[in-house]
Short mmCIF file of C-alpha atoms in Angstrom, two decimals:
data_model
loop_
_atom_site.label_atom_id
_atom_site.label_comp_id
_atom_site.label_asym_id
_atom_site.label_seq_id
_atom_site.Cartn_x
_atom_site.Cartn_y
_atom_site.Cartn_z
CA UNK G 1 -70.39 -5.03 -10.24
CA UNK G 2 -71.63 -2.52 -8.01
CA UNK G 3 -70.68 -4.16 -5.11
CA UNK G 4 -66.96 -5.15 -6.67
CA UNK G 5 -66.37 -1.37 -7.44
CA UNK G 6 -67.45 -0.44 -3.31
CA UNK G 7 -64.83 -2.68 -2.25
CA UNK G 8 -62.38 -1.67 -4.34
CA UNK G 9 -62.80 2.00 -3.65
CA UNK G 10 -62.73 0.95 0.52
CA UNK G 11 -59.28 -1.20 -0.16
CA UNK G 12 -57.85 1.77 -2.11
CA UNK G 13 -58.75 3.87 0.45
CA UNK G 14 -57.95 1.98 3.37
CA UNK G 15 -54.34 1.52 1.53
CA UNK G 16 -53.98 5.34 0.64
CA UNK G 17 -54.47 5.74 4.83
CA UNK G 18 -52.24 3.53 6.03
CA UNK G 19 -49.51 5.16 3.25
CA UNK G 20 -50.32 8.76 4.59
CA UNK G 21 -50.23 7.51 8.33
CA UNK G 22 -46.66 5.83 7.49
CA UNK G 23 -45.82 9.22 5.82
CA UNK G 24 -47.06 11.64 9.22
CA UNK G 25 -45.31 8.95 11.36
CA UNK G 26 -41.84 9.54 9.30
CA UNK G 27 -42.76 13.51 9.67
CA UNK G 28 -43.55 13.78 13.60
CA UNK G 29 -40.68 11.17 14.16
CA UNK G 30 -38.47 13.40 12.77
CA UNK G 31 -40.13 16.49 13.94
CA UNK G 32 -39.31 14.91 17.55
CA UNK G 33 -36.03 14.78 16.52
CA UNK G 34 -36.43 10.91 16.78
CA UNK G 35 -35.54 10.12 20.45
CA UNK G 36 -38.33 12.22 21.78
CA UNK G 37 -40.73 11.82 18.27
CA UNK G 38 -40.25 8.06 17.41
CA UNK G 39 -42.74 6.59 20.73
CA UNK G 40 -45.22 9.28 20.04
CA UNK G 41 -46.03 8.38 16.64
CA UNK G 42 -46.50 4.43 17.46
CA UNK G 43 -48.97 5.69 19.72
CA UNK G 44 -50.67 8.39 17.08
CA UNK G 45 -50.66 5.48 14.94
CA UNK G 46 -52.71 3.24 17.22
CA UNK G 47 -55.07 6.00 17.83
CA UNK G 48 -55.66 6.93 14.37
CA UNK G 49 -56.22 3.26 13.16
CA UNK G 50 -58.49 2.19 15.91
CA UNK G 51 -60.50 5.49 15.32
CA UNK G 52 -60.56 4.67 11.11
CA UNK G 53 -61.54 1.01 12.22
CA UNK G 54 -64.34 2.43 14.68
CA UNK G 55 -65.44 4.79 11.70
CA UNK G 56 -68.92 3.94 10.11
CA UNK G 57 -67.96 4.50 6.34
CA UNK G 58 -63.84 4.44 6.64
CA UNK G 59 -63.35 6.32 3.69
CA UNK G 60 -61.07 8.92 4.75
CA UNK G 61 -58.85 11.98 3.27
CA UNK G 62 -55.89 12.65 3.18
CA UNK G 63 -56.33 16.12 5.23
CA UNK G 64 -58.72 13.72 8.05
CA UNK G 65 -55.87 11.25 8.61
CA UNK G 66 -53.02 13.61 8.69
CA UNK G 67 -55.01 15.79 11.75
CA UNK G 68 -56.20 12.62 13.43
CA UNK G 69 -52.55 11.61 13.78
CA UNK G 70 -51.19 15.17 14.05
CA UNK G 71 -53.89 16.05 17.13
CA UNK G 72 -52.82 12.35 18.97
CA UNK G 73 -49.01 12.87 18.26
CA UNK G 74 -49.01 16.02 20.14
CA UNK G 75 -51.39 15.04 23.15
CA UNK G 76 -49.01 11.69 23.43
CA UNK G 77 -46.13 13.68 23.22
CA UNK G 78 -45.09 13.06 27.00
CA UNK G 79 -46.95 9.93 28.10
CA UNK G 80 -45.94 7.86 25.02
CA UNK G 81 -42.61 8.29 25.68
CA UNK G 82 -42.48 7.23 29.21
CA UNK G 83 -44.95 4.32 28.53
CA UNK G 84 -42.33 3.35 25.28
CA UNK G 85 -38.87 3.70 26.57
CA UNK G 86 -38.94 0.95 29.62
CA UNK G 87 -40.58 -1.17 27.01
CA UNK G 88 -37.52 -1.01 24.32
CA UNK G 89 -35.10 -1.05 27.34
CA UNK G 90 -36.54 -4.82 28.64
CA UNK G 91 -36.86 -5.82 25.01
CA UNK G 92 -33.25 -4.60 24.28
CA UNK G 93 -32.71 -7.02 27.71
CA UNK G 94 -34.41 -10.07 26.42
CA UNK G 95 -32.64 -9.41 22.71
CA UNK G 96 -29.20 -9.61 24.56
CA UNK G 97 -29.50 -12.59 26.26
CA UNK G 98 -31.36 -14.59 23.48
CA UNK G 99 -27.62 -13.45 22.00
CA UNK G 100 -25.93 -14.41 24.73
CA UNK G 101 -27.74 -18.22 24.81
CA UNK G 102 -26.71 -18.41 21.40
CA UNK G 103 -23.02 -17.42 20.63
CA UNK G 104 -22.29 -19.67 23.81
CA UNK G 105 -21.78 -23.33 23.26
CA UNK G 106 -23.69 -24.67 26.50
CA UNK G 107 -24.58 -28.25 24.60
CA UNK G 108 -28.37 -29.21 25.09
CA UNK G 109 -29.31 -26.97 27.74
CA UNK G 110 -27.79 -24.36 25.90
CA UNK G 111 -30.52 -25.49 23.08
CA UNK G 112 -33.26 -25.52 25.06
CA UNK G 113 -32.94 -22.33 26.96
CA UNK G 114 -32.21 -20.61 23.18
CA UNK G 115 -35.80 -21.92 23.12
CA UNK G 116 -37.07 -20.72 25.52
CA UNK G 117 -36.01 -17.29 25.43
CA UNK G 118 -37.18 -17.24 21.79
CA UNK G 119 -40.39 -17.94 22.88
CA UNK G 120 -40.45 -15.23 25.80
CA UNK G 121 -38.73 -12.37 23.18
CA UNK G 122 -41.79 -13.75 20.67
CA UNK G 123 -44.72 -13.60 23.39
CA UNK G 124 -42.87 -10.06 24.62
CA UNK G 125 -43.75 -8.78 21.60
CA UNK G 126 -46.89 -9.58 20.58
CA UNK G 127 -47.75 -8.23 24.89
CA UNK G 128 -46.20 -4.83 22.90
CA UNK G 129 -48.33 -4.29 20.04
CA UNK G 130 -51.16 -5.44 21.98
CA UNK G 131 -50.62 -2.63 24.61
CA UNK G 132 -50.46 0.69 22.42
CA UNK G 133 -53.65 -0.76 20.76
CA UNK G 134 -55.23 -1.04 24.77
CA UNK G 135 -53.66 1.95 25.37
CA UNK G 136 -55.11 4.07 22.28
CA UNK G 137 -58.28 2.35 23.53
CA UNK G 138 -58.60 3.65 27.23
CA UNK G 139 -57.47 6.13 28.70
CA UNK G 140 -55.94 4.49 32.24
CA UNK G 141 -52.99 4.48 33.54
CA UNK G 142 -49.77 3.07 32.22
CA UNK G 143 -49.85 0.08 34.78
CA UNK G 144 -53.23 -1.01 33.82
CA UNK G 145 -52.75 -1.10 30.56
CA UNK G 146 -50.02 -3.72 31.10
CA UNK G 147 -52.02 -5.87 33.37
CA UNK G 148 -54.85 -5.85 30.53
CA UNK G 149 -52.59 -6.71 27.86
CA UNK G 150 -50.75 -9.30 29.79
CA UNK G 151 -54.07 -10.88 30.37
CA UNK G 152 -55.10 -10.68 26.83
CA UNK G 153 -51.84 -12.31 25.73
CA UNK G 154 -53.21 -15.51 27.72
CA UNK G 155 -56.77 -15.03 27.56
CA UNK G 156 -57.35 -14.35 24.17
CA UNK G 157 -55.02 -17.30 22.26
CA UNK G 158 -56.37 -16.62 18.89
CA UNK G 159 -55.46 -12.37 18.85
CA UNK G 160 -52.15 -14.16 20.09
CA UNK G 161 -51.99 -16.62 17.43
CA UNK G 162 -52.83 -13.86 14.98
CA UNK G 163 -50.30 -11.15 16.47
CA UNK G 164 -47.50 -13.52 16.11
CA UNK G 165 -48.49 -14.32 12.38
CA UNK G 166 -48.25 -10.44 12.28
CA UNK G 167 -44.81 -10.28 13.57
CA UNK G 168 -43.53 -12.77 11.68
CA UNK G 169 -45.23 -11.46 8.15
CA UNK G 170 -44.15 -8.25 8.74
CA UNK G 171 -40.43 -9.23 9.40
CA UNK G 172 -40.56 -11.73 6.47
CA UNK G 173 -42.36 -8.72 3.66
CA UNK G 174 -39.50 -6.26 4.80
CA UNK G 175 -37.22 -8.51 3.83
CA UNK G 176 -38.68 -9.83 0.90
CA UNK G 177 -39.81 -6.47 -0.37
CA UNK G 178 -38.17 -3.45 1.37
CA UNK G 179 -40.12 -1.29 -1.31
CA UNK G 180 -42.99 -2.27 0.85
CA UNK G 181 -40.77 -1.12 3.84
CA UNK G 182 -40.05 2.26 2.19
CA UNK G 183 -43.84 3.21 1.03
CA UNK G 184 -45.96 1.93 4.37
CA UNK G 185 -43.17 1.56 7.02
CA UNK G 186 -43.97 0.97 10.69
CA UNK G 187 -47.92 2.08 9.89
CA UNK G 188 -48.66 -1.23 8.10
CA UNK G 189 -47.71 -3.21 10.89
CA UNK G 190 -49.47 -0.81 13.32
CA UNK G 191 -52.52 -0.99 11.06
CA UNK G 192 -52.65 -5.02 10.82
CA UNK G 193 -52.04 -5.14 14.45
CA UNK G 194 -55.16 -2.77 15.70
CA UNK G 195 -57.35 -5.22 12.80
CA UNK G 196 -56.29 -8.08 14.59
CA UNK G 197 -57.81 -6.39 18.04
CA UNK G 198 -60.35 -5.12 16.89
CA UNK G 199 -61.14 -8.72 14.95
CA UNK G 200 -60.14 -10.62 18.08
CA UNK G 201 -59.18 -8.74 21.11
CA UNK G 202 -63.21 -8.56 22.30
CA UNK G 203 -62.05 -5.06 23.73
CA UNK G 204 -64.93 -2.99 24.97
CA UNK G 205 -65.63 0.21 22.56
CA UNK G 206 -63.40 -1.52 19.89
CA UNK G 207 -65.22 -5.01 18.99
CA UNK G 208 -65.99 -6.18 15.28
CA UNK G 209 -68.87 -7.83 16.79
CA UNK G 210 -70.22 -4.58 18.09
CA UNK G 211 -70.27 -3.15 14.74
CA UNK G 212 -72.06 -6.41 13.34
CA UNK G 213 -74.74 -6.67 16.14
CA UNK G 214 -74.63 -3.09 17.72
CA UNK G 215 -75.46 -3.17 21.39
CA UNK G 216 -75.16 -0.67 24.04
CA UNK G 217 -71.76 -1.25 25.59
CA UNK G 218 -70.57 -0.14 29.09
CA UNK G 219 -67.06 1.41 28.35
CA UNK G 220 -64.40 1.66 30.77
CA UNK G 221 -63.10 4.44 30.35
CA UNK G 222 -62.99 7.45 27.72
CA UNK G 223 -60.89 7.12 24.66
CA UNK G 224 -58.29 9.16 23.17
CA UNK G 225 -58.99 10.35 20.11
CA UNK G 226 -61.75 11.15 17.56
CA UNK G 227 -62.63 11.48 13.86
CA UNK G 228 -62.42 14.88 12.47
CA UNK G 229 -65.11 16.66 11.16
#
């Protein structure tokens, strides 16, 4: 029973975090004024969840997750943005012509390149949320963290696998539920996608198996973000 109760309390906290991470990332979007808030907050998200996953007991307050994601918000405030925007602007690219392959009648090769691009705006998205969690992970330049994540797109198959579950559960419960859309937002896809990396992603400094079988690890490079006190 003891046991039973312990993992209750963890789930209930680990829920009430991701609800007051959704909640900061609706405040600092809007206290960006959107355009110049939304980026920042993906990126405070990914740094608070992969520093709640790194945590040894992961029971968190309110007050420590609000100033983990306030503190990474602000530092990101500039380099989020300019690592975001291009992104949205070749997604917004890929969305168009996947539209464009489809509202034209181009017979079976008009099929099979609908395919196709499918597949590429599917695989371009999974590379996305894999790159704020890399990103909230080292602290390198924006053109390294795209090679890495490219590379873990095809190197790691089953945190690609996964991420594209992700996607598609998180597309399918917003439209099933939008209550669940309303109370947890963008932070419950942000906080399923840094699990998956963490689970599967074999990332130095953010590894389940390090936590199982702790090892001294040589780490890239520093990280962004830290627990509060």
């Amino acid at each position: 029973m003891k046991g039973l109760a312990t993992g209750y309390e963890r789930l209930a906290r680990a829920i009430l975090t991701v609800f007051v991470a959704n909640v900061a990332f609706v405040a600092h979007t809007l206290l960006g004024l959107v355009v110049a808030g939304f980026f920042p907050s993906i990126a405070a998200s990914a740094a608070t969840f992969r520093t709640w996953a790194l945590d040894e007991t992961r029971s968190w307050t309110v007050r420590e997750t609000w100033t983990v994601f306030h503190r990474a918000w602000r530092a990101e405030l500039g380099s989020a943005n300019a690592f975001g925007w291009p992104q949205l602007a070749v997604w917004l690219l890929l969305v168009w012509d996947y539209y464009l392959a489809n509202s034209n009648d181009m017979g079976v090769m008009g099929v099979a390149v609908s395919g196709m691009l499918l597949l590429v705006n599917v695989l371009y998205g999974v590379f996305v949320m894999i790159s704020w969690v890399v990103r909230a992970n080292f602290d390198e330049r924006a053109w390294w963290v795209v090679r890495t994540s490219l590379r873990m797109v095809i190197a790691r198959p089953l945190c690609t696998v996964m991420m594209m579950a992700v996607l598609v559960l998180t597309v399918w419960a917003w439209y099933t539920w939008p209550g669940v859309l309303v109370t947890f937002g963008f932070a419950l896809p942000a906080f399923a996608v840094v699990l998956v990396v963490y689970s599967f992603g074999r990332l130095p400094g953010m590894d389940a198996r390090e936590r199982a079988h702790p090892a001294p690890v040589q780490v890239a490079s520093s990280t962004r973000s830290g627990r509060v006190a």
